[in-house]
Coordinates of C-alpha atoms in Angstrom, one line a residue:
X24 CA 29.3 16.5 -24.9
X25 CA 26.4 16.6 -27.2
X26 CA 25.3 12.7 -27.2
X27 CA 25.2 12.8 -23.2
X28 CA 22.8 15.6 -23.6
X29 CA 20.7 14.0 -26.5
X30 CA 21.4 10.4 -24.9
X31 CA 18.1 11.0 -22.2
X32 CA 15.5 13.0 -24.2
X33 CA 15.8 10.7 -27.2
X34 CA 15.9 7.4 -24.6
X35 CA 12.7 9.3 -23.0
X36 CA 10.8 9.7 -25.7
X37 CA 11.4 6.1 -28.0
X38 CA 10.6 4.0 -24.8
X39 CA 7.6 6.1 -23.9
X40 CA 5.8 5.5 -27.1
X41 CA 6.5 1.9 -26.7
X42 CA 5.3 1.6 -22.9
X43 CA 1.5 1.6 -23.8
X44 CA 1.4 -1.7 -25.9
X45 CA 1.6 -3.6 -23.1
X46 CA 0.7 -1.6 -20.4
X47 CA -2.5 -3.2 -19.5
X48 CA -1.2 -6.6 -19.2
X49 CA 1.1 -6.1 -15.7
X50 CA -0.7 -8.7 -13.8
X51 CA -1.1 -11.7 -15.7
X52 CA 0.3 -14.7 -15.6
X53 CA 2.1 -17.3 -17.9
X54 CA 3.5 -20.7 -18.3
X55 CA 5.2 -22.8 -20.4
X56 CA 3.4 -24.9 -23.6
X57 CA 2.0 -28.1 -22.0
X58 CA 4.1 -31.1 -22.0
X59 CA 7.4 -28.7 -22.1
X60 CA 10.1 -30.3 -19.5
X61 CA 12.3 -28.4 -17.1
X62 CA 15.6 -30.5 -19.0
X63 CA 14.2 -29.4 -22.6
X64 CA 13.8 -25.6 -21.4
X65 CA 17.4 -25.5 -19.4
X66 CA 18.9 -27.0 -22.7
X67 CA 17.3 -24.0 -24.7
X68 CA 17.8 -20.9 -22.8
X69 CA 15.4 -18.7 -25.3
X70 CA 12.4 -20.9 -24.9
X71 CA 10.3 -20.7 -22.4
X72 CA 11.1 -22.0 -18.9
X73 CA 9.3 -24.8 -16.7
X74 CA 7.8 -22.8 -14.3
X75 CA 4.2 -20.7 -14.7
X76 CA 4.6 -17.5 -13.1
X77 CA 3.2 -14.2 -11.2
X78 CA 3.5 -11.1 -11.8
X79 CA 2.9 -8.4 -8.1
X80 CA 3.2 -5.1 -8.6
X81 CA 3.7 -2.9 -5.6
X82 CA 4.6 0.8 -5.0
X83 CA 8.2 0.2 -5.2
X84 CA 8.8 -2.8 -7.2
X85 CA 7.3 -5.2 -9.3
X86 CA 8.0 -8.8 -8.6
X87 CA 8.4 -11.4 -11.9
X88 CA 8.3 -14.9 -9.9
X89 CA 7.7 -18.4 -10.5
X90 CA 3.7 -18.5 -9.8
X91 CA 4.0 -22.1 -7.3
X92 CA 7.2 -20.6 -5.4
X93 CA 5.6 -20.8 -2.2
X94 CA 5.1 -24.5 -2.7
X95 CA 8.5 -24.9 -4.3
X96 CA 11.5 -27.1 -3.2
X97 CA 13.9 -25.2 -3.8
X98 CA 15.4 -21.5 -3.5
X99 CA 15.1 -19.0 -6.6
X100 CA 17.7 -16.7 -7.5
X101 CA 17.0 -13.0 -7.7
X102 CA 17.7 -10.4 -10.8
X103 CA 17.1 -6.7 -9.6
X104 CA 16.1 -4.6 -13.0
X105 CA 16.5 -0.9 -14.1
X106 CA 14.5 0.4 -16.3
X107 CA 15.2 2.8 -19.3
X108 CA 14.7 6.4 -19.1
X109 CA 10.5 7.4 -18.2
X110 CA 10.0 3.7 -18.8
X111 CA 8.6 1.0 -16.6
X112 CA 8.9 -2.4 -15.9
X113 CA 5.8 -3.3 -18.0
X114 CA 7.5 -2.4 -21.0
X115 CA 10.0 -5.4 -20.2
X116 CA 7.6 -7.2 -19.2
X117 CA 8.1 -10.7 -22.1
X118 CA 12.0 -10.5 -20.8
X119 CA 11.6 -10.6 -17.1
X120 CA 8.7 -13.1 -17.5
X121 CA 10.7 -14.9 -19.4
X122 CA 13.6 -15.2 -16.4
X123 CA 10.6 -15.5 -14.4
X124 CA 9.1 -19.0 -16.3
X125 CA 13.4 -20.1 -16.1
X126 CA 13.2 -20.0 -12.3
X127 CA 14.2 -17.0 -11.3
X128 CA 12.5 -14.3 -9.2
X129 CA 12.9 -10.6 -10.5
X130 CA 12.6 -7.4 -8.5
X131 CA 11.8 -4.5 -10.8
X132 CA 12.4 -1.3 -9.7
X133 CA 9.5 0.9 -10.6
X134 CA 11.3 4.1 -11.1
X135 CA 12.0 6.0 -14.6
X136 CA 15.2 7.2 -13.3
X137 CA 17.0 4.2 -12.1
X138 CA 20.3 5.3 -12.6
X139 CA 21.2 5.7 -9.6
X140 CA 20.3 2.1 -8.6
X141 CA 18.6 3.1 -4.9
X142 CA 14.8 1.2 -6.4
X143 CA 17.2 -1.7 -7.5
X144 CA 18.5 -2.2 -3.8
X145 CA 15.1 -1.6 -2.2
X146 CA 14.3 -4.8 -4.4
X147 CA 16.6 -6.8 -2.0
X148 CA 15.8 -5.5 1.2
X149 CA 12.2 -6.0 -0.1
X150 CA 12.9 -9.8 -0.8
X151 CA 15.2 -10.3 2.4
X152 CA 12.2 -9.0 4.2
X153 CA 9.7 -11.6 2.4
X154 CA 12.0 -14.5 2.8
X155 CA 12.2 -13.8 6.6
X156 CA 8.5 -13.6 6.9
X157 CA 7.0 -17.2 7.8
X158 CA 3.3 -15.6 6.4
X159 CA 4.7 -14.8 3.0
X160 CA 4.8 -17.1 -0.1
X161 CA 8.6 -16.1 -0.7
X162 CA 9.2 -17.5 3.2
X163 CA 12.6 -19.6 3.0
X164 CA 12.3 -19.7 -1.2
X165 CA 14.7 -16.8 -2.1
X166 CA 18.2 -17.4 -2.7
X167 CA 19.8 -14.0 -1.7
X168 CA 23.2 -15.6 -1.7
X169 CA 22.9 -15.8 -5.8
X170 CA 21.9 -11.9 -6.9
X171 CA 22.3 -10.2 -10.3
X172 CA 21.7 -7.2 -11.5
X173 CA 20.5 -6.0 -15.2
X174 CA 18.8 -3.2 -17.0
X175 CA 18.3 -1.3 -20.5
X176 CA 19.6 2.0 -21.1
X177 CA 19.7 4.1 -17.9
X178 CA 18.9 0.8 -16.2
X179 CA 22.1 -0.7 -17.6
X180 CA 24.3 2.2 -16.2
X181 CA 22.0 1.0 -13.0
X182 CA 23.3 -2.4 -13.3
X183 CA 26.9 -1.4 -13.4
X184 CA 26.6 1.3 -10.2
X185 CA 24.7 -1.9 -8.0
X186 CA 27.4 -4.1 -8.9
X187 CA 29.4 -2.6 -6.3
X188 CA 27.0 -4.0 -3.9
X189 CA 28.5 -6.8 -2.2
X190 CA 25.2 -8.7 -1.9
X191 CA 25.4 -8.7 -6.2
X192 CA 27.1 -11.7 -7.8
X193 CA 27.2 -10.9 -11.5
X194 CA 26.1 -7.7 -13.7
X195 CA 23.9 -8.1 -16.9
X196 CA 24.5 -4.0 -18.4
X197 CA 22.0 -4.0 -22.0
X198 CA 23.0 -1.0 -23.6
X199 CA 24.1 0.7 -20.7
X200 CA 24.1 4.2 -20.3
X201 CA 27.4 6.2 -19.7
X202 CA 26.8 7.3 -15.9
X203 CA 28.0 4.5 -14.5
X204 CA 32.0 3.4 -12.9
X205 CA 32.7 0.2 -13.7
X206 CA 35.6 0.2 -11.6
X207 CA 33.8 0.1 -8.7
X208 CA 32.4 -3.5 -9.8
X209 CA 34.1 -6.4 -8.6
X210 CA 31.9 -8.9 -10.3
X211 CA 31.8 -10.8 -13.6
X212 CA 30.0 -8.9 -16.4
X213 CA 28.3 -9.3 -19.7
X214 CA 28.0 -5.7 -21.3
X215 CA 25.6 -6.2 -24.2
X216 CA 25.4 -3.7 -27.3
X217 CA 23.1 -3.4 -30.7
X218 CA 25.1 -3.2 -34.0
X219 CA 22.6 -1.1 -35.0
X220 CA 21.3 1.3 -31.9
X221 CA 22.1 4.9 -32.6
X222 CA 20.9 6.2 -29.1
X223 CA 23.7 4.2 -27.1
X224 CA 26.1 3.5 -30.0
X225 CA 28.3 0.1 -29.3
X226 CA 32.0 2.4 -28.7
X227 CA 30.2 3.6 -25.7
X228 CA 29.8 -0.1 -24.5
X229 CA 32.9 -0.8 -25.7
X230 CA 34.5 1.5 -23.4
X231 CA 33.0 0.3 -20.8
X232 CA 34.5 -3.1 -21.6
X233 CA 37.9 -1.7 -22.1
X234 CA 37.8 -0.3 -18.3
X235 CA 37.1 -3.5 -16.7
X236 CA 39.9 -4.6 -16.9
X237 CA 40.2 -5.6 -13.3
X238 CA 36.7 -8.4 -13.6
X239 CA 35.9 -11.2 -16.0
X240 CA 34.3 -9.2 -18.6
X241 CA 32.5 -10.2 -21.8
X242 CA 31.4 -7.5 -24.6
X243 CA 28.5 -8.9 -26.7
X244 CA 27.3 -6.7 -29.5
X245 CA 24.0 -8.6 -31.6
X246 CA 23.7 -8.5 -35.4
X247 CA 21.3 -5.8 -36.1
X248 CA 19.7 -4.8 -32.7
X249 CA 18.9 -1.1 -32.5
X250 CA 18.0 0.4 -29.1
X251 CA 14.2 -0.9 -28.9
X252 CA 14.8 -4.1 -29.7
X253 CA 15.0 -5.3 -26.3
X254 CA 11.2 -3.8 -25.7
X255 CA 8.4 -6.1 -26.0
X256 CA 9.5 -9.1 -27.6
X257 CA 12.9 -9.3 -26.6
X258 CA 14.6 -11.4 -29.3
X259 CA 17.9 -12.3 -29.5
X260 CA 18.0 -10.9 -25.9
X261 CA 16.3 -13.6 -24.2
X262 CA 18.4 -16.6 -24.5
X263 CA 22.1 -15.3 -23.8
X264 CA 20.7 -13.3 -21.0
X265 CA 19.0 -16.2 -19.5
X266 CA 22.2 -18.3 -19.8
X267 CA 24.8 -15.8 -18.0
X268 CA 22.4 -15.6 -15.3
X269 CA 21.8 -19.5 -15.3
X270 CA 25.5 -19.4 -15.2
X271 CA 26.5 -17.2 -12.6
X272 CA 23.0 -17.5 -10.2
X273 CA 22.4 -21.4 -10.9
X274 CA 25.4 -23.0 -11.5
X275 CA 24.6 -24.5 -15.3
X276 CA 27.6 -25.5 -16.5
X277 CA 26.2 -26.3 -20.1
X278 CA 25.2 -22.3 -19.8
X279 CA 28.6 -21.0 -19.0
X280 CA 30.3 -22.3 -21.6
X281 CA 28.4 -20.4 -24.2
X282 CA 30.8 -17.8 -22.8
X283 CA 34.2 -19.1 -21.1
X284 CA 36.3 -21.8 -22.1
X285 CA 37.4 -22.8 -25.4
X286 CA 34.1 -24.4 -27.0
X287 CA 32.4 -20.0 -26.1
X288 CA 29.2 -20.6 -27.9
X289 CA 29.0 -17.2 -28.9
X290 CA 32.1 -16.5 -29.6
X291 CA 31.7 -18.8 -32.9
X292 CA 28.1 -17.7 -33.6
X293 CA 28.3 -15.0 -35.9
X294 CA 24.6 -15.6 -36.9
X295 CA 23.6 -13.5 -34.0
X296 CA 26.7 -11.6 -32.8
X297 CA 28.3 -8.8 -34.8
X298 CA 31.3 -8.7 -32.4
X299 CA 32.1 -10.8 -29.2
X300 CA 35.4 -9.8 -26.8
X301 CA 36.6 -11.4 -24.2
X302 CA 39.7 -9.6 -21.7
X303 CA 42.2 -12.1 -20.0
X304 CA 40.1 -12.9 -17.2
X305 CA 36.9 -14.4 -19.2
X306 CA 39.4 -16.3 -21.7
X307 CA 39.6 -18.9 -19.6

């Protein structure tokens, strides 16, 4: 069909010429305003977290973590991310800080073909390996019990193909693109679309939505988001994102019921969503 062929070239080059605005800044590190609290930045999920954080960058993945985590008392969940087509994680890099600064660790697979997911597994073994190791920082502070998986474009089609990794918990698809079996999944997921992105159009989500039919699934489609809008600044992005993950990885009850129960927070804020579904299995 002519939009698979046009899907990866056009992906390609949009997230190319967005890659170099942030492209020196890979290694830095960031924390919240001063004073912020960790109960002020669980209750809003798009603000930043209570943790500074790290940024390592190695040949395989780059690491997003809480900067103090080997001094930390407790044990961080882990997000494994796929990148879009010829990008890298750098051009993500304010959304996976952002999980970062909330208390999560993400292992960014540093590939520009992710689709297949094999970078976005080497991220676990990498962080099994670390939190076995009593001379690394990560020793005993990774919580490979509470996994999710995410990514943008041919990331998100990532995200749905390692969902059928037992050692994932929940998928996080943005945008996904169409090579990818969702029936193979047997984890809740959030498929998120633009109303506006013309590269992966929101029927293509959408189907993917329809066919999981077998997993609590949520389609989320955001008022005016095209397919960029996710680089850099990642908007509207940050704060649902960070509160299915919260969710599903942490437990945060006040985060799960912006999207199950009666009271859905999204499902009644038309402000930022052009369309919300739930199938039988999330309307609960």
């Amino acid at each position: 069909m002519l939009w698979r062929k046009l899907l990866v070239p056009l992906t390609s080059l949009l997230l190319l010429l967005t890659a170099s605005a942030g492209a020196g800044a890979a290694a830095a590190s960031t924390g919240s305003p001063a004073g912020a609290s960790a109960e002020a930045a669980a209750a809003d999920y798009g603000a930043p977290g209570p943790y500074a954080t790290a940024v390592e960058v190695g040949a395989v993945t780059t690491l997003y973590y809480p900067r103090d985590i080997a001094t930390s008392d407790r044990r961080h969940p882990v997000i494994v991310w796929g990148n879009g087509t010829f990008a890298f994680p750098v051009v993500y890099r304010d959304l996976l800080l952002h999980w970062a600064s909330q208390g999560f660790i993400v292992a960014a697979a540093n590939t520009p073909q992710s689709n297949l997911g094999i970078s976005m597994r080497a991220g676990i073994d990498l962080l099994t390996r670390r939190n076995a190791d009593p001379g690394s920082p990560f020793h005993d502070r990774v919580d490979l019990e509470h996994i999710g998986a995410s990514g943008h474009s041919q990331g998100g089609a990532a995200a749905i193909v390692v969902g059928a990794d037992p050692r994932i918990d929940t998928i996080l698809p943005i945008q996904p693109g169409p090579l990818a079996d969702i029936d193979d999944v047997h984890v809740p997921a959030l498929l998120l679309a633009g109303q506006k992105d013309s590269i992966v159009f929101p029927f293509l989500v959408k189907a993917f939505y329809n066919d999981a039919d077998h997993i609590p699934a949520i389609y989320g489609e955001l008022r005016g988001a095209d397919h960029l809008t996710v680089v850099g600044d990642p908007g509207p992005f940050a704060a649902p994102t960070t509160a299915w993950f919260k969710a599903h990885l942490m437990g945060d009850q006040t985060a799960r019921a912006q999207f199950f129960g009666a009271g859905c927070g999204i499902c009644t804020d038309s402000g930022t969503w052009s369309d919300v579904r739930r199938n039988g299995l999330a309307n609960r």
